[in-house]
mmCIF file of C-alpha atoms in Angstrom:
data_model
loop_
_atom_site.group_PDB
_atom_site.id
_atom_site.type_symbol
_atom_site.label_atom_id
_atom_site.label_comp_id
_atom_site.label_asym_id
_atom_site.label_seq_id
_atom_site.Cartn_x
_atom_site.Cartn_y
_atom_site.Cartn_z
ATOM 1 C CA MET A 1 22.758 5.309 -52.473
ATOM 2 C CA HIS A 2 24.449 6.786 -50.100
ATOM 3 C CA TYR A 3 24.966 10.250 -50.396
ATOM 4 C CA GLN A 4 28.196 12.929 -49.169
ATOM 5 C CA LEU A 5 27.449 15.382 -46.890
ATOM 6 C CA PHE A 6 27.286 18.653 -46.913
ATOM 7 C CA SER A 7 26.258 21.894 -45.013
ATOM 8 C CA PRO A 8 24.365 24.738 -46.058
ATOM 9 C CA GLN A 9 27.570 26.314 -45.375
ATOM 10 C CA THR A 10 29.860 24.411 -47.093
ATOM 11 C CA LEU A 11 27.167 23.515 -50.224
ATOM 12 C CA THR A 12 28.895 25.748 -52.414
ATOM 13 C CA ARG A 13 29.207 25.582 -56.724
ATOM 14 C CA ARG A 14 31.909 23.354 -56.366
ATOM 15 C CA SER A 15 30.796 21.305 -53.422
ATOM 16 C CA TRP A 16 27.317 19.983 -55.738
ATOM 17 C CA LEU A 17 28.954 19.748 -58.713
ATOM 18 C CA GLY A 18 30.705 16.989 -56.881
ATOM 19 C CA ILE A 19 27.734 15.716 -56.248
ATOM 20 C CA THR A 20 26.969 15.863 -59.816
ATOM 21 C CA SER A 21 29.311 13.513 -60.092
ATOM 22 C CA ALA A 22 28.616 11.570 -58.116
ATOM 23 C CA SER A 23 24.679 11.357 -59.074
ATOM 24 C CA THR A 24 26.261 10.230 -62.174
ATOM 25 C CA ALA A 25 27.371 7.267 -61.082
ATOM 26 C CA LEU A 26 24.658 6.502 -59.323
ATOM 27 C CA GLY A 27 22.863 6.592 -63.034
ATOM 28 C CA LEU A 28 20.417 10.059 -61.435
ATOM 29 C CA LEU A 29 20.818 12.201 -64.355
ATOM 30 C CA ALA A 30 20.067 11.926 -67.959
ATOM 31 C CA GLY A 31 17.605 14.362 -70.005
ATOM 32 C CA PRO A 32 14.576 14.372 -69.879
ATOM 33 C CA PRO A 33 11.695 12.696 -70.958
ATOM 34 C CA ALA A 34 13.217 8.899 -69.430
ATOM 35 C CA TYR A 35 12.423 8.861 -64.126
ATOM 36 C CA ALA A 36 14.112 6.996 -62.366
ATOM 37 C CA THR A 37 13.236 4.225 -60.383
ATOM 38 C CA PRO A 38 13.068 4.701 -56.750
ATOM 39 C CA GLN A 39 15.970 4.059 -54.826
ATOM 40 C CA GLN A 40 15.653 2.660 -51.735
ATOM 41 C CA THR A 41 18.576 2.655 -49.082
ATOM 42 C CA PRO A 42 19.040 -0.983 -47.752
ATOM 43 C CA GLU A 43 18.760 0.272 -45.114
ATOM 44 C CA LYS A 44 15.772 2.084 -45.636
ATOM 45 C CA GLN A 45 13.146 1.245 -43.542
ATOM 46 C CA LEU A 46 10.244 2.282 -44.616
ATOM 47 C CA ILE A 47 5.995 -0.055 -44.608
ATOM 48 C CA VAL A 48 6.076 0.534 -48.001
ATOM 49 C CA HIS A 49 1.978 1.434 -49.891
ATOM 50 C CA GLY A 50 2.418 1.759 -53.331
ATOM 51 C CA THR A 51 5.673 1.314 -55.327
ATOM 52 C CA THR A 52 4.529 3.187 -58.327
ATOM 53 C CA PRO A 53 4.886 5.311 -57.251
ATOM 54 C CA MET A 54 6.358 5.282 -54.636
ATOM 55 C CA ASN A 55 3.922 5.848 -51.231
ATOM 56 C CA ALA A 56 6.049 4.898 -47.955
ATOM 57 C CA GLU A 57 5.477 5.917 -44.144
ATOM 58 C CA PRO A 58 8.327 4.336 -41.045
ATOM 59 C CA ALA A 59 6.714 2.025 -38.256
ATOM 60 C CA LEU A 60 5.801 3.903 -35.526
ATOM 61 C CA HIS A 61 8.575 3.572 -33.108
ATOM 62 C CA HIS A 62 11.295 4.544 -35.004
ATOM 63 C CA LEU A 63 9.341 8.281 -35.117
ATOM 64 C CA VAL A 64 10.209 8.902 -31.346
ATOM 65 C CA GLU A 65 14.195 7.778 -31.764
ATOM 66 C CA ALA A 66 14.981 11.521 -32.311
ATOM 67 C CA TRP A 67 13.981 14.117 -32.886
ATOM 68 C CA GLU A 68 16.022 15.128 -36.545
ATOM 69 C CA THR A 69 13.807 12.511 -38.144
ATOM 70 C CA PRO A 70 16.863 10.837 -40.483
ATOM 71 C CA VAL A 71 16.519 9.715 -44.318
ATOM 72 C CA LYS A 72 15.938 6.227 -43.929
ATOM 73 C CA HIS A 73 12.994 6.423 -41.346
ATOM 74 C CA PHE A 74 11.198 9.626 -42.612
ATOM 75 C CA TYR A 75 7.678 8.703 -45.392
ATOM 76 C CA VAL A 76 8.060 8.892 -48.925
ATOM 77 C CA ARG A 77 4.379 10.884 -50.639
ATOM 78 C CA SER A 78 4.527 11.170 -54.596
ATOM 79 C CA HIS A 79 1.775 11.674 -57.972
ATOM 80 C CA ALA A 80 4.616 10.143 -59.870
ATOM 81 C CA PRO A 81 7.702 8.277 -60.071
ATOM 82 C CA VAL A 82 10.976 10.097 -59.318
ATOM 83 C CA PRO A 83 11.859 12.354 -62.611
ATOM 84 C CA LYS A 84 15.608 11.811 -64.082
ATOM 85 C CA VAL A 85 17.544 15.069 -63.841
ATOM 86 C CA ASP A 86 19.471 16.712 -65.754
ATOM 87 C CA LEU A 87 21.933 19.525 -63.934
ATOM 88 C CA ASN A 88 23.874 20.558 -67.249
ATOM 89 C CA THR A 89 20.518 21.607 -68.403
ATOM 90 C CA PHE A 90 17.947 21.668 -65.427
ATOM 91 C CA ARG A 91 17.200 25.743 -64.818
ATOM 92 C CA LEU A 92 14.324 27.157 -62.100
ATOM 93 C CA LYS A 93 12.415 29.271 -64.218
ATOM 94 C CA VAL A 94 10.419 32.452 -62.301
ATOM 95 C CA GLU A 95 7.525 34.648 -64.324
ATOM 96 C CA GLY A 96 5.091 35.671 -63.528
ATOM 97 C CA LEU A 97 3.489 39.347 -62.418
ATOM 98 C CA VAL A 98 8.375 39.941 -61.652
ATOM 99 C CA GLU A 99 10.110 42.321 -63.806
ATOM 100 C CA ASN A 100 12.776 40.011 -64.410
ATOM 101 C CA LYS A 101 11.961 36.724 -65.334
ATOM 102 C CA LEU A 102 14.925 34.194 -63.770
ATOM 103 C CA SER A 103 16.367 30.898 -64.979
ATOM 104 C CA LEU A 104 18.812 29.797 -62.141
ATOM 105 C CA SER A 105 21.157 26.445 -62.514
ATOM 106 C CA ILE A 106 21.589 25.422 -59.286
ATOM 107 C CA PRO A 107 24.903 26.783 -58.866
ATOM 108 C CA ASP A 108 23.855 29.187 -59.854
ATOM 109 C CA MET A 109 21.117 29.513 -57.391
ATOM 110 C CA LEU A 110 23.479 28.625 -54.896
ATOM 111 C CA ARG A 111 26.273 31.281 -55.521
ATOM 112 C CA ARG A 112 23.401 34.049 -55.540
ATOM 113 C CA PHE A 113 21.817 33.925 -53.164
ATOM 114 C CA PRO A 114 22.934 33.861 -49.022
ATOM 115 C CA GLN A 115 22.172 30.212 -47.795
ATOM 116 C CA THR A 116 20.369 29.179 -44.468
ATOM 117 C CA GLU A 117 19.033 26.378 -42.973
ATOM 118 C CA VAL A 118 15.424 25.097 -41.194
ATOM 119 C CA THR A 119 13.893 23.707 -39.469
ATOM 120 C CA ALA A 120 10.183 22.009 -39.531
ATOM 121 C CA THR A 121 8.702 19.346 -39.786
ATOM 122 C CA MET A 122 6.564 18.141 -42.749
ATOM 123 C CA THR A 123 3.702 16.411 -42.364
ATOM 124 C CA CYS A 124 1.057 14.859 -45.254
ATOM 125 C CA ALA A 125 -2.151 16.247 -45.127
ATOM 126 C CA GLY A 126 -3.423 12.493 -44.825
ATOM 127 C CA ASN A 127 -1.723 10.978 -41.568
ATOM 128 C CA ARG A 128 -3.928 9.278 -39.802
ATOM 129 C CA ARG A 129 -6.521 8.494 -42.868
ATOM 130 C CA SER A 130 -6.659 4.859 -41.689
ATOM 131 C CA GLU A 131 -8.307 5.794 -38.070
ATOM 132 C CA HIS A 132 -10.549 8.190 -40.268
ATOM 133 C CA SER A 133 -12.131 4.879 -42.183
ATOM 134 C CA LEU A 134 -12.870 3.811 -39.177
ATOM 135 C CA VAL A 135 -16.361 5.996 -38.989
ATOM 136 C CA LYS A 136 -16.842 5.511 -43.207
ATOM 137 C CA LYS A 137 -14.345 4.191 -45.147
ATOM 138 C CA VAL A 138 -12.265 7.161 -47.131
ATOM 139 C CA GLY A 139 -9.825 6.880 -50.395
ATOM 140 C CA GLY A 140 -6.480 7.502 -50.488
ATOM 141 C CA VAL A 141 -3.414 6.126 -49.227
ATOM 142 C CA GLN A 142 -4.204 4.051 -45.726
ATOM 143 C CA TRP A 143 -1.973 5.999 -43.840
ATOM 144 C CA ALA A 144 -1.368 5.389 -39.799
ATOM 145 C CA ALA A 145 0.926 8.311 -38.325
ATOM 146 C CA GLY A 146 3.903 7.323 -39.822
ATOM 147 C CA PRO A 147 3.651 10.516 -42.898
ATOM 148 C CA ILE A 148 5.812 13.055 -40.187
ATOM 149 C CA GLY A 149 9.294 13.816 -39.832
ATOM 150 C CA ASN A 150 10.705 16.389 -38.979
ATOM 151 C CA ALA A 151 13.627 17.877 -40.275
ATOM 152 C CA ARG A 152 16.763 20.017 -41.080
ATOM 153 C CA TRP A 153 16.585 22.394 -44.082
ATOM 154 C CA GLY A 154 18.903 23.770 -46.350
ATOM 155 C CA GLY A 155 18.813 26.024 -48.860
ATOM 156 C CA VAL A 156 18.019 29.927 -49.846
ATOM 157 C CA ARG A 157 14.608 31.305 -49.364
ATOM 158 C CA LEU A 158 11.804 31.917 -51.281
ATOM 159 C CA ALA A 159 12.117 35.355 -51.075
ATOM 160 C CA ASP A 160 14.917 36.282 -52.356
ATOM 161 C CA VAL A 161 14.924 34.869 -54.833
ATOM 162 C CA LEU A 162 10.806 36.844 -55.391
ATOM 163 C CA ARG A 163 12.951 40.425 -54.482
ATOM 164 C CA LEU A 164 15.295 39.273 -57.287
ATOM 165 C CA ALA A 165 12.689 39.248 -59.787
ATOM 166 C CA GLY A 166 10.668 41.642 -58.414
ATOM 167 C CA LEU A 167 6.912 41.255 -57.438
ATOM 168 C CA LYS A 168 4.617 43.244 -59.270
ATOM 169 C CA ASN A 169 2.065 45.014 -57.340
ATOM 170 C CA GLU A 170 -0.882 42.398 -58.726
ATOM 171 C CA ALA A 171 1.539 39.375 -56.851
ATOM 172 C CA LYS A 172 -1.068 37.883 -54.235
ATOM 173 C CA HIS A 173 0.159 33.955 -54.813
ATOM 174 C CA ILE A 174 2.766 32.063 -56.046
ATOM 175 C CA TRP A 175 2.942 28.826 -57.806
ATOM 176 C CA PHE A 176 5.088 25.773 -57.679
ATOM 177 C CA GLU A 177 5.166 23.340 -60.485
ATOM 178 C CA SER A 178 7.355 20.328 -60.519
ATOM 179 C CA ILE A 179 9.096 18.763 -63.218
ATOM 180 C CA ASP A 180 7.367 15.463 -62.512
ATOM 181 C CA GLU A 181 5.018 13.789 -64.718
ATOM 182 C CA VAL A 182 1.353 12.624 -62.860
ATOM 183 C CA LYS A 183 -0.033 10.522 -65.061
ATOM 184 C CA LYS A 184 -4.303 10.674 -64.233
ATOM 185 C CA GLY A 185 -8.003 10.087 -66.380
ATOM 186 C CA GLY A 186 -6.274 10.577 -69.334
ATOM 187 C CA ARG A 187 -3.804 12.875 -68.780
ATOM 188 C CA THR A 188 -0.003 13.723 -68.259
ATOM 189 C CA PHE A 189 0.952 16.314 -66.951
ATOM 190 C CA PRO A 190 2.711 17.890 -63.400
ATOM 191 C CA PHE A 191 2.434 18.602 -59.538
ATOM 192 C CA GLY A 192 1.676 21.226 -58.179
ATOM 193 C CA ALA A 193 0.492 23.883 -55.619
ATOM 194 C CA SER A 194 0.389 27.080 -54.158
ATOM 195 C CA ILE A 195 0.872 28.999 -51.569
ATOM 196 C CA PRO A 196 -0.494 33.350 -50.721
ATOM 197 C CA ILE A 197 2.729 35.670 -51.112
ATOM 198 C CA ALA A 198 2.581 36.352 -47.624
ATOM 199 C CA LYS A 199 3.591 32.892 -47.394
ATOM 200 C CA GLY A 200 7.178 32.928 -49.739
ATOM 201 C CA LEU A 201 7.895 36.469 -47.849
ATOM 202 C CA GLU A 202 7.292 34.635 -44.649
ATOM 203 C CA LYS A 203 9.807 35.466 -42.176
ATOM 204 C CA THR A 204 9.991 34.772 -38.556
ATOM 205 C CA ALA A 205 10.837 35.578 -35.289
ATOM 206 C CA LEU A 206 13.625 32.814 -35.510
ATOM 207 C CA GLY A 207 13.514 32.818 -38.852
ATOM 208 C CA ASN A 208 11.676 30.184 -40.370
ATOM 209 C CA GLY A 209 10.306 30.672 -43.920
ATOM 210 C CA THR A 210 9.274 28.999 -47.566
ATOM 211 C CA LEU A 211 12.793 27.433 -47.959
ATOM 212 C CA LEU A 212 14.206 26.074 -51.770
ATOM 213 C CA ALA A 213 15.803 23.358 -49.943
ATOM 214 C CA THR A 214 18.295 21.675 -52.381
ATOM 215 C CA THR A 215 19.755 19.757 -48.442
ATOM 216 C CA MET A 216 18.260 17.924 -45.425
ATOM 217 C CA ASN A 217 19.835 16.419 -42.518
ATOM 218 C CA GLY A 218 22.879 18.380 -44.489
ATOM 219 C CA ALA A 219 22.843 16.089 -46.896
ATOM 220 C CA ALA A 220 22.270 16.229 -51.162
ATOM 221 C CA LEU A 221 17.946 15.507 -51.350
ATOM 222 C CA PRO A 222 17.343 11.830 -52.059
ATOM 223 C CA PRO A 223 15.708 11.083 -54.764
ATOM 224 C CA ASP A 224 12.760 10.806 -52.725
ATOM 225 C CA HIS A 225 12.969 14.293 -51.760
ATOM 226 C CA GLY A 226 12.959 15.713 -54.040
ATOM 227 C CA TYR A 227 16.707 15.817 -55.501
ATOM 228 C CA PRO A 228 17.611 18.025 -56.842
ATOM 229 C CA VAL A 229 15.666 21.390 -55.221
ATOM 230 C CA ARG A 230 11.888 21.470 -53.775
ATOM 231 C CA THR A 231 10.109 23.776 -51.608
ATOM 232 C CA VAL A 232 10.025 23.753 -47.932
ATOM 233 C CA VAL A 233 6.658 25.962 -45.999
ATOM 234 C CA PRO A 234 6.540 25.432 -42.974
ATOM 235 C CA GLY A 235 3.688 24.915 -40.825
ATOM 236 C CA TYR A 236 1.814 24.163 -44.513
ATOM 237 C CA VAL A 237 0.868 20.386 -45.138
ATOM 238 C CA GLY A 238 3.761 18.752 -47.377
ATOM 239 C CA ALA A 239 1.339 18.280 -50.760
ATOM 240 C CA ARG A 240 2.272 22.462 -51.210
ATOM 241 C CA SER A 241 5.747 21.326 -50.810
ATOM 242 C CA VAL A 242 6.999 20.800 -53.712
ATOM 243 C CA LYS A 243 9.566 18.357 -55.473
ATOM 244 C CA TRP A 244 11.489 18.317 -57.854
ATOM 245 C CA ILE A 245 10.413 22.052 -58.440
ATOM 246 C CA GLY A 246 11.462 23.408 -62.185
ATOM 247 C CA ARG A 247 9.082 26.321 -62.291
ATOM 248 C CA ILE A 248 8.566 29.258 -60.191
ATOM 249 C CA VAL A 249 5.082 31.582 -61.305
ATOM 250 C CA VAL A 250 3.557 34.475 -59.782
ATOM 251 C CA SER A 251 0.199 35.700 -60.127
ATOM 252 C CA ASP A 252 -2.774 36.892 -58.810
ATOM 253 C CA ARG A 253 -4.614 34.176 -57.599
ATOM 254 C CA PRO A 254 -4.409 30.774 -56.662
ATOM 255 C CA SER A 255 -3.108 27.914 -58.898
ATOM 256 C CA GLU A 256 -5.286 25.851 -61.349
ATOM 257 C CA ASN A 257 -2.848 23.276 -61.191
ATOM 258 C CA HIS A 258 -5.097 19.870 -60.541
ATOM 259 C CA TYR A 259 -3.810 19.402 -57.321
ATOM 260 C CA VAL A 260 -4.844 23.105 -56.032
ATOM 261 C CA ALA A 261 -8.105 23.145 -58.064
ATOM 262 C CA ASN A 262 -9.142 19.496 -57.349
ATOM 263 C CA ALA A 263 -7.510 18.039 -54.224
ATOM 264 C CA TYR A 264 -6.666 19.154 -50.986
ATOM 265 C CA LYS A 265 -9.670 20.092 -50.411
ATOM 266 C CA LEU A 266 -11.911 19.550 -47.681
ATOM 267 C CA ILE A 267 -16.146 18.530 -49.055
ATOM 268 C CA SER A 268 -18.437 16.415 -47.452
ATOM 269 C CA ASN A 269 -20.358 15.060 -50.794
ATOM 270 C CA GLY A 270 -18.042 15.856 -53.367
ATOM 271 C CA ASP A 271 -20.434 17.015 -55.332
ATOM 272 C CA ALA A 272 -19.452 19.822 -58.307
ATOM 273 C CA ALA A 273 -19.766 22.773 -56.462
ATOM 274 C CA GLU A 274 -18.856 22.364 -52.922
ATOM 275 C CA TRP A 275 -15.332 21.545 -54.722
ATOM 276 C CA ALA A 276 -15.511 24.578 -56.178
ATOM 277 C CA ALA A 277 -16.368 26.016 -53.428
ATOM 278 C CA ALA A 278 -13.673 24.280 -50.982
ATOM 279 C CA LYS A 279 -10.207 26.117 -49.575
ATOM 280 C CA PRO A 280 -6.952 24.885 -50.557
ATOM 281 C CA ILE A 281 -5.946 23.019 -47.569
ATOM 282 C CA TYR A 282 -2.738 24.783 -46.376
ATOM 283 C CA SER A 283 -1.692 25.025 -42.334
ATOM 284 C CA PHE A 284 -1.932 21.414 -40.219
ATOM 285 C CA PRO A 285 -4.068 21.651 -37.317
ATOM 286 C CA ILE A 286 -2.546 20.732 -34.076
ATOM 287 C CA ASN A 287 -2.351 16.540 -33.380
ATOM 288 C CA SER A 288 -0.232 13.790 -31.337
ATOM 289 C CA ALA A 289 0.483 9.918 -31.851
ATOM 290 C CA ILE A 290 1.009 7.302 -29.454
ATOM 291 C CA CYS A 291 4.210 5.699 -31.461
ATOM 292 C CA SER A 292 5.488 2.856 -28.681
ATOM 293 C CA PRO A 293 3.801 0.902 -27.338
ATOM 294 C CA ALA A 294 2.203 -0.129 -30.618
ATOM 295 C CA ALA A 295 -1.949 -0.410 -31.387
ATOM 296 C CA ASN A 296 -2.495 -3.621 -29.653
ATOM 297 C CA ALA A 297 0.435 -4.884 -26.597
ATOM 298 C CA ARG A 298 -0.046 -6.735 -23.610
ATOM 299 C CA ILE A 299 1.007 -4.562 -20.856
ATOM 300 C CA ALA A 300 0.546 -5.401 -17.248
ATOM 301 C CA THR A 301 -0.772 -3.872 -14.017
ATOM 302 C CA GLY A 302 1.764 -1.066 -12.436
ATOM 303 C CA LYS A 303 3.156 1.660 -14.320
ATOM 304 C CA ILE A 304 4.032 2.085 -17.530
ATOM 305 C CA THR A 305 5.704 4.313 -20.026
ATOM 306 C CA VAL A 306 4.169 5.992 -23.584
ATOM 307 C CA HIS A 307 6.400 7.218 -26.106
ATOM 308 C CA GLY A 308 4.751 9.280 -28.555
ATOM 309 C CA TYR A 309 5.237 12.982 -30.775
ATOM 310 C CA ALA A 310 2.579 15.898 -30.848
ATOM 311 C CA LEU A 311 2.458 18.636 -33.614
ATOM 312 C CA PRO A 312 1.341 22.181 -33.307
ATOM 313 C CA PRO A 313 -0.672 24.207 -35.691
ATOM 314 C CA GLY A 314 0.816 25.602 -38.269
ATOM 315 C CA HIS A 315 1.658 29.112 -37.642
ATOM 316 C CA SER A 316 4.204 31.166 -36.204
ATOM 317 C CA GLU A 317 5.233 31.513 -32.897
ATOM 318 C CA GLN A 318 2.397 28.738 -32.184
ATOM 319 C CA THR A 319 4.305 25.353 -30.038
ATOM 320 C CA ILE A 320 2.871 22.855 -28.366
ATOM 321 C CA GLU A 321 2.379 23.252 -24.645
ATOM 322 C CA ARG A 322 1.732 20.102 -22.875
ATOM 323 C CA VAL A 323 0.332 16.757 -24.012
ATOM 324 C CA GLU A 324 -1.745 14.637 -21.715
ATOM 325 C CA ILE A 325 -2.637 10.949 -21.892
ATOM 326 C CA SER A 326 -5.543 9.234 -20.050
ATOM 327 C CA ALA A 327 -6.135 4.840 -19.817
ATOM 328 C CA ASP A 328 -9.788 5.370 -18.518
ATOM 329 C CA GLY A 329 -11.104 6.846 -21.681
ATOM 330 C CA GLY A 330 -10.239 10.423 -20.872
ATOM 331 C CA LYS A 331 -11.086 10.973 -17.184
ATOM 332 C CA ALA A 332 -7.457 11.566 -15.205
ATOM 333 C CA TRP A 333 -5.298 12.521 -17.144
ATOM 334 C CA HIS A 334 -1.544 12.241 -17.004
ATOM 335 C CA ARG A 335 0.866 15.433 -17.573
ATOM 336 C CA ALA A 336 4.344 14.240 -20.529
ATOM 337 C CA GLU A 337 7.295 15.554 -20.583
ATOM 338 C CA LEU A 338 8.375 17.240 -23.951
ATOM 339 C CA LEU A 339 11.273 15.554 -24.253
ATOM 340 C CA ALA A 340 12.826 19.271 -26.726
ATOM 341 C CA PRO A 341 11.802 22.548 -25.833
ATOM 342 C CA PRO A 342 8.941 23.249 -28.240
ATOM 343 C CA ARG A 343 9.732 25.409 -31.366
ATOM 344 C CA GLU A 344 6.908 26.851 -34.302
ATOM 345 C CA TYR A 345 6.214 24.853 -36.644
ATOM 346 C CA CYS A 346 8.199 21.346 -34.386
ATOM 347 C CA TRP A 347 6.639 18.788 -33.651
ATOM 348 C CA CYS A 348 7.945 17.492 -30.127
ATOM 349 C CA LEU A 349 8.952 14.428 -28.955
ATOM 350 C CA TRP A 350 7.222 13.510 -25.857
ATOM 351 C CA LYS A 351 7.161 10.112 -23.051
ATOM 352 C CA ALA A 352 4.742 9.728 -19.989
ATOM 353 C CA THR A 353 5.143 7.045 -17.040
ATOM 354 C CA ILE A 354 0.855 6.495 -16.889
ATOM 355 C CA PRO A 355 -0.660 4.179 -14.552
ATOM 356 C CA ILE A 356 -2.885 0.826 -15.684
ATOM 357 C CA SER A 357 -5.793 -0.709 -14.678
ATOM 358 C CA ALA A 358 -7.386 -4.138 -15.387
ATOM 359 C CA THR A 359 -9.889 -2.263 -16.501
ATOM 360 C CA THR A 360 -7.623 -0.342 -19.530
ATOM 361 C CA LYS A 361 -8.613 -0.828 -22.449
ATOM 362 C CA GLN A 362 -7.333 1.845 -24.786
ATOM 363 C CA LEU A 363 -5.023 4.835 -23.532
ATOM 364 C CA THR A 364 -6.245 8.488 -25.072
ATOM 365 C CA LEU A 365 -4.023 10.303 -26.246
ATOM 366 C CA ARG A 366 -4.066 14.542 -26.289
ATOM 367 C CA ALA A 367 -2.363 17.703 -27.200
ATOM 368 C CA ILE A 368 -2.437 21.796 -26.290
ATOM 369 C CA ASP A 369 -1.076 25.010 -27.967
ATOM 370 C CA SER A 370 0.882 27.347 -26.675
ATOM 371 C CA ALA A 371 -2.331 29.633 -27.974
ATOM 372 C CA GLY A 372 -5.245 27.405 -26.034
ATOM 373 C CA THR A 373 -5.548 25.291 -28.519
ATOM 374 C CA VAL A 374 -6.915 21.734 -27.740
ATOM 375 C CA GLN A 375 -6.198 18.826 -30.181
ATOM 376 C CA PRO A 376 -10.126 17.353 -30.315
ATOM 377 C CA GLU A 377 -12.077 14.939 -29.457
ATOM 378 C CA THR A 378 -13.766 13.859 -32.305
ATOM 379 C CA VAL A 379 -13.568 15.719 -35.977
ATOM 380 C CA PRO A 380 -16.397 16.110 -38.920
ATOM 381 C CA TRP A 381 -15.786 13.438 -41.821
ATOM 382 C CA ASN A 382 -14.836 14.480 -44.756
ATOM 383 C CA LEU A 383 -14.968 12.887 -48.078
ATOM 384 C CA LYS A 384 -10.897 12.191 -48.274
ATOM 385 C CA GLY A 385 -9.905 11.882 -44.956
ATOM 386 C CA TYR A 386 -7.551 14.808 -44.177
ATOM 387 C CA LEU A 387 -6.082 16.367 -41.578
ATOM 388 C CA TYR A 388 -7.519 14.343 -39.431
ATOM 389 C CA ASN A 389 -6.538 14.917 -36.148
ATOM 390 C CA ALA A 390 -8.818 13.281 -33.023
ATOM 391 C CA TRP A 391 -7.570 12.354 -29.758
ATOM 392 C CA TYR A 392 -5.297 9.635 -31.207
ATOM 393 C CA ARG A 393 -6.542 6.688 -28.517
ATOM 394 C CA LEU A 394 -4.908 3.454 -28.528
ATOM 395 C CA PRO A 395 -5.810 -0.430 -27.952
ATOM 396 C CA VAL A 396 -3.453 -2.058 -25.415
ATOM 397 C CA GLN A 397 -4.304 -6.087 -24.045
ATOM 398 C CA VAL A 398 -4.379 -5.746 -19.915
ATOM 399 C CA ARG A 399 -2.426 -9.375 -19.011
ATOM 400 C CA SER A 400 -4.516 -10.600 -15.669
#
């Protein structure tokens, strides 16, 4: 499958209708409740954890090939099959605690609101879960360090749409509801999320804020990534950036959707009281990973060049300050070179040349941000393996 390239400056109503025509030819458009089988491009290079729904991540060495992650190397996390969409009838609804309810077609939305771009890193709350399972097995997709990617997202600001709708004084949270159909526990319901109203209205000094995105890296959103429109919430875990969004509800409380009320929470024992008391996960923590060499690689003594990524916490104006790597379990740390200027809500790619001795058993990695936050050596275990961000430890085999 190929996608015609558009920039937000040129993605007009006419060009969007061109996408519609192309999508029709590809069989992506149809009336609900039919669903499309995820169509993977031949060049897509992902490690597939499941196909119904699609969940896949890239091999780690691909992540350090470009600061802007190409779609073929961008992880896919879904809770339901990709829905088919009829753009002739599709409308994005805005309702709840607003003065004026809205019903927007995609061309209408692109015509009525200024278009912009935000570059932001998306990461799954379960990133590095497989490492968490080494402590004690946890459920869910056993992700390595690959469910993360940095993309240039284009669309319109959620804040602009909400201002047109007119927020009532009681408004405190914004709910997002997909048009997909999750089947769980004998029920069928849409994937959903919510964010505090302040996050939805955010515009940082660098111009970042929550988007209703229609493009990814200058091209129309691929089906697996939310075509025709998704939310992108910079700094928040991927579960809060809802794909295939069809409904926005302004409320005085967090969403009652399963994926807010009953999932994506940090809990240790899983009893009902703990679930009810736990707050939803929003921001991602500082994190880092080694992407090359691979785990258990055979390396020689002397010097080796190591590559990877580091992610600052999901807070505005916090960036990666430095990345440090050790070949002796943390006794001596070597500073890595950051390969691009650090930015809020974005990862840094880095490289480091470090000495390897005959006694080296593993490479250890940590990151430090501009506020002085140090990636922790260990983290508490949690039942779902969310937000794992302990020092990254890569086993290696040194040739004698």
